[in-house]
Amino acid sequence: MEHKQQTALVTGGTKGIGKAIADKLAKAGMKVIVTARNYQEEAFEYQFIAADLSKPAEVAKLVAELGHIDILINNMGANTLPGGGFSTLTDENWDEALQVNLLAAVRLDRALLPAMLAQKNGVIIHISSTSGMFPIWEATMAYSAAKAALNAYSKTLATEVASQGVRVVTVSPGLTKTPSMSAFITELAAGAGITTDEMATNLMAKLGGVPMGRMAEPAEVAELVNFLVSPAASYITGSNYVIDGGNFPVV
Ligand SMILES: NC(=O)c1ccc[n+]([C@@H]2O[C@H](COP(=O)([O-])OP(=O)(O)OC[C@H]3O[C@@H](n4cnc5c(N)ncnc54)[C@H](OP(=O)(O)O)[C@@H]3O)[C@@H](O)[C@H]2O)c1
C-alpha cells in the first residue's frame, strides 16, 4: 500500500497499457478513476467516466465530473491514421493525430494542475512512444510527430512546475502487446499472407530488432509508471523513460 489516500486518473484506462496501470496503482492502494469513450467490463472495479478526449468539450465535461486528482496518467493515444507517407495525410489526419496524442494531455494538465500546485503535490505522467524518437515514414509520420511534440511539451511543463512540488515525467514504451497492437499485427499479417507471429517478428526487425526478442507486456510498463509516481521517485522530473526491451539504438 504505497500510495494510500491518493487519487489517480488514468486516461484510456480500460484497455492495454492504461488498464495495466490502473490495476497496478489500485493494487498499490490508490483510488483509481478511468476514462475512455466506451465502458469495458474488464475495468468494472474502477469509477468510470466516459469521454472522447479528442474533443475539447468532452475534456471539459470530464474535468467537471472529477474531484481532486493527485496523480494524472495521460495514457490515451493512438496511431489510427493511414500509412503511406506525406501524400496520404490530410489536414484532418494531422489534426486528429495532434488532438489524440498531444492536445488531450495539454488540456487535461491545464485543468488539473492548478489544484496540484495549490497543494504543492502531484505527479503527471505522459505516455509517449519510442515512435516519437524513431519515426517510420511509411507508418507513423503524424503519430511520431505528435509524440515528439508531447515529449517536448512534457519536458517544458516539468521545468516550469519543478520548484512547486509537481513532477512531470514521460514514459516511452516500444512495441507492447495491447489490443490495438494485436489488431494492427493481425491486419498486417492478413495483408501479407503470413502468421501473426511472423508479422510480429517482421515488425521488430523493421525497428532494428528487439534484443529481448519479444514485445513488452502492458504490466511491465505499469511497473515503471508505478515507481515513477511513487515517493521513491521524488527527485525524478522532466525525464523520458524508454522501456523497449533494448530496441532503441542510441545511448
Ligand atoms: N501498444 C504499443 O505498442 C504502444 C507502444 C508505444 C506507445 N504506446 C502508447 O501507449 C498508450 C496506450 O496504448 P495502448 O496500445 O494500450 O492502446 P489501446 O489498447 O488501444 O487502448 C487505448 C485506450 O484509450 C482509449 N481511447 C482511445 N481513443 C480515445 C479517445 N479519443 N478518447 C478517450 N479514450 C480513448 C480506449 O478506449 P475507447 O476505445 O473505449 O475509447 C482504451 O481505453 C498510447 O498513448 C500509445 O500511443 C503504445
mmCIF file of C-alpha atoms and ligand atoms in Angstrom:
data_model
loop_
_atom_site.group_PDB
_atom_site.id
_atom_site.type_symbol
_atom_site.label_atom_id
_atom_site.label_comp_id
_atom_site.label_asym_id
_atom_site.label_seq_id
_atom_site.Cartn_x
_atom_site.Cartn_y
_atom_site.Cartn_z
ATOM 1 C CA MET A 1 0.000 0.000 0.000
ATOM 2 C CA GLU A 2 2.487 2.609 -1.209
ATOM 3 C CA HIS A 3 0.002 5.209 -2.464
ATOM 4 C CA LYS A 4 -2.726 5.180 0.175
ATOM 5 C CA GLN A 5 -5.250 8.043 0.091
ATOM 6 C CA GLN A 6 -4.186 9.315 -3.322
ATOM 7 C CA THR A 7 -6.481 9.518 -6.318
ATOM 8 C CA ALA A 8 -5.257 8.769 -9.832
ATOM 9 C CA LEU A 9 -6.943 9.459 -13.151
ATOM 10 C CA VAL A 10 -5.852 7.073 -15.916
ATOM 11 C CA THR A 11 -6.913 8.121 -19.422
ATOM 12 C CA GLY A 12 -7.538 5.198 -21.757
ATOM 13 C CA GLY A 13 -7.631 3.118 -18.578
ATOM 14 C CA THR A 14 -9.996 0.427 -19.831
ATOM 15 C CA LYS A 15 -7.607 -1.500 -22.093
ATOM 16 C CA GLY A 16 -3.970 -2.227 -22.817
ATOM 17 C CA ILE A 17 -1.282 -0.203 -21.057
ATOM 18 C CA GLY A 18 -3.837 2.077 -19.364
ATOM 19 C CA LYS A 19 -5.739 -0.848 -17.835
ATOM 20 C CA ALA A 20 -2.468 -2.377 -16.580
ATOM 21 C CA ILE A 21 -1.520 0.965 -14.986
ATOM 22 C CA ALA A 22 -4.968 1.251 -13.361
ATOM 23 C CA ASP A 23 -4.616 -2.288 -11.963
ATOM 24 C CA LYS A 24 -1.122 -1.643 -10.619
ATOM 25 C CA LEU A 25 -1.957 1.699 -8.966
ATOM 26 C CA ALA A 26 -5.113 0.260 -7.407
ATOM 27 C CA LYS A 27 -3.123 -2.684 -6.060
ATOM 28 C CA ALA A 28 -0.674 -0.197 -4.544
ATOM 29 C CA GLY A 29 -3.550 1.401 -2.617
ATOM 30 C CA MET A 30 -4.645 4.277 -4.813
ATOM 31 C CA LYS A 31 -8.195 5.253 -5.628
ATOM 32 C CA VAL A 32 -8.334 4.927 -9.421
ATOM 33 C CA ILE A 33 -10.663 6.657 -11.876
ATOM 34 C CA VAL A 34 -10.545 5.588 -15.516
ATOM 35 C CA THR A 35 -11.789 7.358 -18.599
ATOM 36 C CA ALA A 36 -12.294 6.203 -22.197
ATOM 37 C CA ARG A 37 -15.012 6.504 -24.810
ATOM 38 C CA ASN A 38 -16.586 3.118 -24.008
ATOM 39 C CA TYR A 39 -17.192 1.253 -20.777
ATOM 40 C CA GLN A 40 -15.430 -2.138 -20.595
ATOM 41 C CA GLU A 41 -16.460 -4.947 -18.231
ATOM 42 C CA GLU A 42 -12.765 -5.624 -17.584
ATOM 43 C CA ALA A 43 -12.416 -2.260 -15.805
ATOM 44 C CA PHE A 44 -15.611 -2.634 -13.752
ATOM 45 C CA GLU A 45 -13.872 -2.172 -10.405
ATOM 46 C CA TYR A 46 -12.947 1.456 -11.123
ATOM 47 C CA GLN A 47 -15.011 4.612 -11.262
ATOM 48 C CA PHE A 48 -15.539 5.144 -14.990
ATOM 49 C CA ILE A 49 -16.240 8.430 -16.739
ATOM 50 C CA ALA A 50 -16.967 8.323 -20.476
ATOM 51 C CA ALA A 51 -15.273 10.981 -22.614
ATOM 52 C CA ASP A 52 -13.820 11.302 -26.084
ATOM 53 C CA LEU A 53 -10.621 13.130 -25.196
ATOM 54 C CA SER A 54 -10.001 14.186 -28.797
ATOM 55 C CA LYS A 55 -12.845 16.701 -28.295
ATOM 56 C CA PRO A 56 -12.183 19.783 -26.104
ATOM 57 C CA ALA A 57 -15.813 19.911 -24.901
ATOM 58 C CA GLU A 58 -15.610 16.324 -23.635
ATOM 59 C CA VAL A 59 -12.348 17.017 -21.793
ATOM 60 C CA ALA A 60 -14.142 19.928 -20.075
ATOM 61 C CA LYS A 61 -17.102 17.669 -19.208
ATOM 62 C CA LEU A 62 -14.737 15.067 -17.741
ATOM 63 C CA VAL A 63 -12.942 17.693 -15.634
ATOM 64 C CA ALA A 64 -16.291 18.959 -14.315
ATOM 65 C CA GLU A 65 -17.139 15.442 -13.089
ATOM 66 C CA LEU A 66 -13.785 14.831 -11.389
ATOM 67 C CA GLY A 67 -12.958 15.657 -7.816
ATOM 68 C CA HIS A 68 -9.391 16.222 -6.678
ATOM 69 C CA ILE A 69 -6.706 14.322 -8.608
ATOM 70 C CA ASP A 70 -3.215 13.721 -7.162
ATOM 71 C CA ILE A 71 -1.810 11.623 -9.997
ATOM 72 C CA LEU A 72 -2.658 12.141 -13.651
ATOM 73 C CA ILE A 73 -1.700 9.411 -16.105
ATOM 74 C CA ASN A 74 -2.102 10.760 -19.640
ATOM 75 C CA ASN A 75 -2.040 7.346 -21.278
ATOM 76 C CA MET A 76 -4.634 7.695 -24.042
ATOM 77 C CA GLY A 77 -3.098 7.930 -27.509
ATOM 78 C CA ALA A 78 -3.351 6.128 -30.823
ATOM 79 C CA ASN A 79 -1.943 5.707 -34.290
ATOM 80 C CA THR A 80 -5.122 5.156 -36.297
ATOM 81 C CA LEU A 81 -4.126 7.054 -39.421
ATOM 82 C CA PRO A 82 -3.393 5.580 -42.841
ATOM 83 C CA GLY A 83 0.248 4.770 -43.560
ATOM 84 C CA GLY A 84 1.976 5.718 -46.768
ATOM 85 C CA GLY A 85 3.759 8.962 -46.045
ATOM 86 C CA PHE A 86 3.173 12.663 -46.572
ATOM 87 C CA SER A 87 0.840 12.487 -49.551
ATOM 88 C CA THR A 88 -1.736 10.307 -47.794
ATOM 89 C CA LEU A 89 -2.103 12.536 -44.730
ATOM 90 C CA THR A 90 -4.775 15.238 -44.930
ATOM 91 C CA ASP A 91 -5.200 18.262 -42.647
ATOM 92 C CA GLU A 92 -7.921 16.277 -40.857
ATOM 93 C CA ASN A 93 -5.484 13.378 -40.257
ATOM 94 C CA TRP A 94 -2.863 15.737 -38.852
ATOM 95 C CA ASP A 95 -5.444 17.407 -36.646
ATOM 96 C CA GLU A 96 -6.597 14.011 -35.329
ATOM 97 C CA ALA A 97 -3.026 12.925 -34.553
ATOM 98 C CA LEU A 98 -2.398 16.115 -32.600
ATOM 99 C CA GLN A 99 -5.742 16.106 -30.740
ATOM 100 C CA VAL A 100 -5.361 12.499 -29.609
ATOM 101 C CA ASN A 101 -1.625 12.311 -28.898
ATOM 102 C CA LEU A 102 -0.817 15.850 -27.717
ATOM 103 C CA LEU A 103 -3.708 18.243 -27.089
ATOM 104 C CA ALA A 104 -5.861 15.922 -24.960
ATOM 105 C CA ALA A 105 -2.992 15.772 -22.434
ATOM 106 C CA VAL A 106 -2.301 19.515 -22.707
ATOM 107 C CA ARG A 107 -5.957 20.303 -21.907
ATOM 108 C CA LEU A 108 -6.220 17.847 -19.013
ATOM 109 C CA ASP A 109 -2.942 19.078 -17.492
ATOM 110 C CA ARG A 110 -4.096 22.691 -17.770
ATOM 111 C CA ALA A 111 -7.332 21.858 -15.962
ATOM 112 C CA LEU A 112 -5.906 19.654 -13.198
ATOM 113 C CA LEU A 113 -2.534 21.301 -12.497
ATOM 114 C CA PRO A 114 -3.812 24.331 -10.540
ATOM 115 C CA ALA A 115 -5.099 22.116 -7.692
ATOM 116 C CA MET A 116 -1.825 20.149 -7.638
ATOM 117 C CA LEU A 117 0.167 23.378 -7.482
ATOM 118 C CA ALA A 118 -2.079 24.701 -4.704
ATOM 119 C CA GLN A 119 -1.323 21.644 -2.561
ATOM 120 C CA LYS A 120 2.323 21.605 -3.741
ATOM 121 C CA ASN A 121 1.999 17.934 -4.581
ATOM 122 C CA GLY A 122 1.216 15.900 -7.667
ATOM 123 C CA VAL A 123 2.632 13.786 -10.465
ATOM 124 C CA ILE A 124 1.777 13.883 -14.157
ATOM 125 C CA ILE A 125 2.878 11.063 -16.466
ATOM 126 C CA HIS A 126 2.768 11.377 -20.247
ATOM 127 C CA ILE A 127 2.740 8.034 -22.046
ATOM 128 C CA SER A 128 4.610 8.743 -25.260
ATOM 129 C CA SER A 129 6.264 6.195 -27.568
ATOM 130 C CA THR A 130 9.669 5.314 -28.948
ATOM 131 C CA SER A 131 7.984 6.325 -32.242
ATOM 132 C CA GLY A 132 8.451 9.924 -31.097
ATOM 133 C CA MET A 133 12.218 9.454 -31.394
ATOM 134 C CA PHE A 134 12.247 6.718 -34.033
ATOM 135 C CA PRO A 135 9.744 7.747 -36.720
ATOM 136 C CA ILE A 136 8.926 5.479 -39.678
ATOM 137 C CA TRP A 137 7.649 7.452 -42.658
ATOM 138 C CA GLU A 138 5.533 4.628 -44.066
ATOM 139 C CA ALA A 139 3.603 4.009 -40.864
ATOM 140 C CA THR A 140 3.916 6.625 -38.153
ATOM 141 C CA MET A 141 4.562 10.067 -39.703
ATOM 142 C CA ALA A 142 1.848 12.115 -37.946
ATOM 143 C CA TYR A 143 1.771 9.913 -34.827
ATOM 144 C CA SER A 144 5.554 10.233 -34.372
ATOM 145 C CA ALA A 145 5.429 13.996 -34.896
ATOM 146 C CA ALA A 146 2.659 14.319 -32.300
ATOM 147 C CA LYS A 147 4.535 12.132 -29.784
ATOM 148 C CA ALA A 148 7.736 14.140 -30.362
ATOM 149 C CA ALA A 149 5.725 17.279 -29.596
ATOM 150 C CA LEU A 150 4.379 15.579 -26.463
ATOM 151 C CA ASN A 151 7.967 14.838 -25.358
ATOM 152 C CA ALA A 152 8.981 18.488 -25.771
ATOM 153 C CA TYR A 153 5.828 19.765 -24.067
ATOM 154 C CA SER A 154 6.286 17.332 -21.152
ATOM 155 C CA LYS A 155 9.872 18.498 -20.635
ATOM 156 C CA THR A 156 8.931 22.181 -20.635
ATOM 157 C CA LEU A 157 6.000 21.637 -18.278
ATOM 158 C CA ALA A 158 8.242 19.673 -15.902
ATOM 159 C CA THR A 159 10.729 22.532 -15.839
ATOM 160 C CA GLU A 160 8.033 25.151 -15.274
ATOM 161 C CA VAL A 161 6.490 23.455 -12.220
ATOM 162 C CA ALA A 162 9.501 21.604 -10.761
ATOM 163 C CA SER A 163 10.014 24.067 -7.900
ATOM 164 C CA GLN A 164 6.315 23.951 -6.972
ATOM 165 C CA GLY A 165 6.058 20.337 -5.821
ATOM 166 C CA VAL A 166 4.677 18.788 -9.020
ATOM 167 C CA ARG A 167 6.679 16.247 -11.034
ATOM 168 C CA VAL A 168 6.118 15.612 -14.753
ATOM 169 C CA VAL A 169 7.641 12.521 -16.377
ATOM 170 C CA THR A 170 7.444 10.962 -19.861
ATOM 171 C CA VAL A 171 7.379 7.204 -20.464
ATOM 172 C CA SER A 172 8.157 5.916 -23.964
ATOM 173 C CA PRO A 173 7.206 2.273 -24.493
ATOM 174 C CA GLY A 174 8.336 0.302 -27.510
ATOM 175 C CA LEU A 175 6.157 -2.412 -29.045
ATOM 176 C CA THR A 176 3.704 -3.540 -26.373
ATOM 177 C CA LYS A 177 1.176 -6.392 -26.505
ATOM 178 C CA THR A 178 -2.087 -4.455 -26.271
ATOM 179 C CA PRO A 179 -5.444 -4.880 -28.050
ATOM 180 C CA SER A 180 -4.631 -2.149 -30.569
ATOM 181 C CA MET A 181 -1.173 -3.599 -31.279
ATOM 182 C CA SER A 182 -2.651 -7.107 -31.715
ATOM 183 C CA ALA A 183 -5.286 -5.749 -34.109
ATOM 184 C CA PHE A 184 -2.598 -3.867 -36.047
ATOM 185 C CA ILE A 185 -0.430 -7.003 -36.366
ATOM 186 C CA THR A 186 -3.410 -9.186 -37.349
ATOM 187 C CA GLU A 187 -4.339 -6.734 -40.103
ATOM 188 C CA LEU A 188 -0.767 -6.507 -41.417
ATOM 189 C CA ALA A 189 -0.362 -10.306 -41.274
ATOM 190 C CA ALA A 190 -3.609 -10.857 -43.207
ATOM 191 C CA GLY A 191 -2.455 -8.368 -45.863
ATOM 192 C CA ALA A 192 0.950 -10.066 -46.177
ATOM 193 C CA GLY A 193 -0.459 -13.620 -46.027
ATOM 194 C CA ILE A 194 1.716 -14.626 -43.052
ATOM 195 C CA THR A 195 1.026 -15.601 -39.447
ATOM 196 C CA THR A 196 0.726 -13.014 -36.686
ATOM 197 C CA ASP A 197 3.899 -14.413 -35.042
ATOM 198 C CA GLU A 198 5.802 -13.941 -38.307
ATOM 199 C CA MET A 199 4.392 -10.429 -38.650
ATOM 200 C CA ALA A 200 5.408 -9.557 -35.067
ATOM 201 C CA THR A 201 8.945 -10.775 -35.832
ATOM 202 C CA ASN A 202 8.985 -8.704 -39.050
ATOM 203 C CA LEU A 203 7.820 -5.626 -37.168
ATOM 204 C CA MET A 204 10.553 -5.989 -34.545
ATOM 205 C CA ALA A 205 13.117 -6.407 -37.356
ATOM 206 C CA LYS A 206 11.785 -3.285 -39.106
ATOM 207 C CA LEU A 207 12.506 -1.360 -35.903
ATOM 208 C CA GLY A 208 16.103 -2.556 -35.942
ATOM 209 C CA GLY A 209 15.461 -5.623 -33.772
ATOM 210 C CA VAL A 210 14.387 -6.019 -30.159
ATOM 211 C CA PRO A 211 17.318 -7.601 -28.281
ATOM 212 C CA MET A 212 14.941 -9.279 -25.821
ATOM 213 C CA GLY A 213 13.166 -10.850 -28.815
ATOM 214 C CA ARG A 214 9.642 -10.065 -27.660
ATOM 215 C CA MET A 215 7.207 -7.220 -27.103
ATOM 216 C CA ALA A 216 6.531 -5.690 -23.704
ATOM 217 C CA GLU A 217 3.644 -6.844 -21.566
ATOM 218 C CA PRO A 218 1.413 -3.909 -20.515
ATOM 219 C CA ALA A 219 2.093 -4.883 -16.879
ATOM 220 C CA GLU A 220 5.814 -4.225 -17.398
ATOM 221 C CA VAL A 221 5.091 -0.639 -18.464
ATOM 222 C CA ALA A 222 2.735 -0.317 -15.480
ATOM 223 C CA GLU A 223 5.531 -1.348 -13.069
ATOM 224 C CA LEU A 224 7.676 1.545 -14.332
ATOM 225 C CA VAL A 225 4.806 4.025 -14.041
ATOM 226 C CA ASN A 226 4.007 2.818 -10.517
ATOM 227 C CA PHE A 227 7.607 3.530 -9.496
ATOM 228 C CA LEU A 228 7.650 6.948 -11.191
ATOM 229 C CA VAL A 229 4.531 8.175 -9.382
ATOM 230 C CA SER A 230 5.734 6.891 -6.011
ATOM 231 C CA PRO A 231 7.654 8.891 -3.377
ATOM 232 C CA ALA A 232 10.652 6.650 -4.215
ATOM 233 C CA ALA A 233 10.976 8.691 -7.443
ATOM 234 C CA SER A 234 10.904 12.047 -5.622
ATOM 235 C CA TYR A 235 13.938 13.502 -7.480
ATOM 236 C CA ILE A 236 12.762 12.439 -10.933
ATOM 237 C CA THR A 237 11.150 15.040 -13.170
ATOM 238 C CA GLY A 238 11.493 16.099 -16.809
ATOM 239 C CA SER A 239 12.962 12.735 -17.843
ATOM 240 C CA ASN A 240 11.822 10.471 -20.653
ATOM 241 C CA TYR A 241 11.969 6.785 -19.684
ATOM 242 C CA VAL A 242 12.314 4.384 -22.606
ATOM 243 C CA ILE A 243 11.006 0.843 -21.961
ATOM 244 C CA ASP A 244 11.598 -1.182 -25.122
ATOM 245 C CA GLY A 245 13.469 -4.451 -24.477
ATOM 246 C CA GLY A 246 16.712 -2.853 -25.680
ATOM 247 C CA ASN A 247 15.372 -1.799 -29.101
ATOM 248 C CA PHE A 248 16.300 1.881 -29.105
ATOM 249 C CA PRO A 249 19.697 2.016 -30.855
ATOM 250 C CA VAL A 250 21.328 5.021 -29.171
ATOM 251 C CA VAL A 251 22.799 5.670 -25.741
HETATM 252 N N1 LIG B 1 0.847 -0.702 -27.797
HETATM 253 C C1 LIG B 1 2.048 -0.264 -28.138
HETATM 254 O O1 LIG B 1 2.853 -0.975 -28.737
HETATM 255 C C2 LIG B 1 2.476 1.142 -27.760
HETATM 256 C C3 LIG B 1 3.810 1.486 -27.985
HETATM 257 C C4 LIG B 1 4.247 2.757 -27.638
HETATM 258 C C5 LIG B 1 3.362 3.656 -27.072
HETATM 259 N N2 LIG B 1 2.072 3.307 -26.880
HETATM 260 C C6 LIG B 1 1.190 4.320 -26.284
HETATM 261 O O2 LIG B 1 0.599 3.789 -25.118
HETATM 262 C C7 LIG B 1 -0.704 4.355 -24.928
HETATM 263 C C8 LIG B 1 -1.734 3.253 -24.767
HETATM 264 O O3 LIG B 1 -1.697 2.452 -25.937
HETATM 265 P P1 LIG B 1 -2.411 1.014 -25.983
HETATM 266 O O4 LIG B 1 -1.743 0.253 -27.042
HETATM 267 O O5 LIG B 1 -2.512 0.454 -24.599
HETATM 268 O O6 LIG B 1 -3.866 1.428 -26.510
HETATM 269 P P2 LIG B 1 -5.207 0.552 -26.610
HETATM 270 O O7 LIG B 1 -5.007 -0.843 -26.209
HETATM 271 O O8 LIG B 1 -5.775 0.858 -27.955
HETATM 272 O O9 LIG B 1 -6.138 1.286 -25.533
HETATM 273 C C9 LIG B 1 -6.450 2.630 -25.753
HETATM 274 C C10 LIG B 1 -7.279 3.164 -24.618
HETATM 275 O O10 LIG B 1 -7.576 4.551 -24.888
HETATM 276 C C11 LIG B 1 -8.987 4.714 -25.055
HETATM 277 N N3 LIG B 1 -9.190 5.712 -26.103
HETATM 278 C C12 LIG B 1 -8.803 5.622 -27.410
HETATM 279 N N4 LIG B 1 -9.163 6.745 -28.065
HETATM 280 C C13 LIG B 1 -9.765 7.554 -27.155
HETATM 281 C C14 LIG B 1 -10.344 8.842 -27.219
HETATM 282 N N5 LIG B 1 -10.409 9.538 -28.366
HETATM 283 N N6 LIG B 1 -10.847 9.392 -26.083
HETATM 284 C C15 LIG B 1 -10.790 8.710 -24.919
HETATM 285 N N7 LIG B 1 -10.269 7.484 -24.792
HETATM 286 C C16 LIG B 1 -9.760 6.913 -25.902
HETATM 287 C C17 LIG B 1 -9.507 3.317 -25.391
HETATM 288 O O11 LIG B 1 -10.856 3.118 -25.037
HETATM 289 P P3 LIG B 1 -12.056 3.503 -26.066
HETATM 290 O O12 LIG B 1 -11.676 2.928 -27.396
HETATM 291 O O13 LIG B 1 -13.269 2.890 -25.456
HETATM 292 O O14 LIG B 1 -12.126 4.986 -26.076
HETATM 293 C C18 LIG B 1 -8.606 2.472 -24.477
HETATM 294 O O15 LIG B 1 -9.030 2.551 -23.138
HETATM 295 C C19 LIG B 1 -0.928 5.281 -26.124
HETATM 296 O O16 LIG B 1 -0.584 6.599 -25.798
HETATM 297 C C20 LIG B 1 0.027 4.734 -27.171
HETATM 298 O O17 LIG B 1 0.401 5.738 -28.112
HETATM 299 C C21 LIG B 1 1.598 2.070 -27.200
#
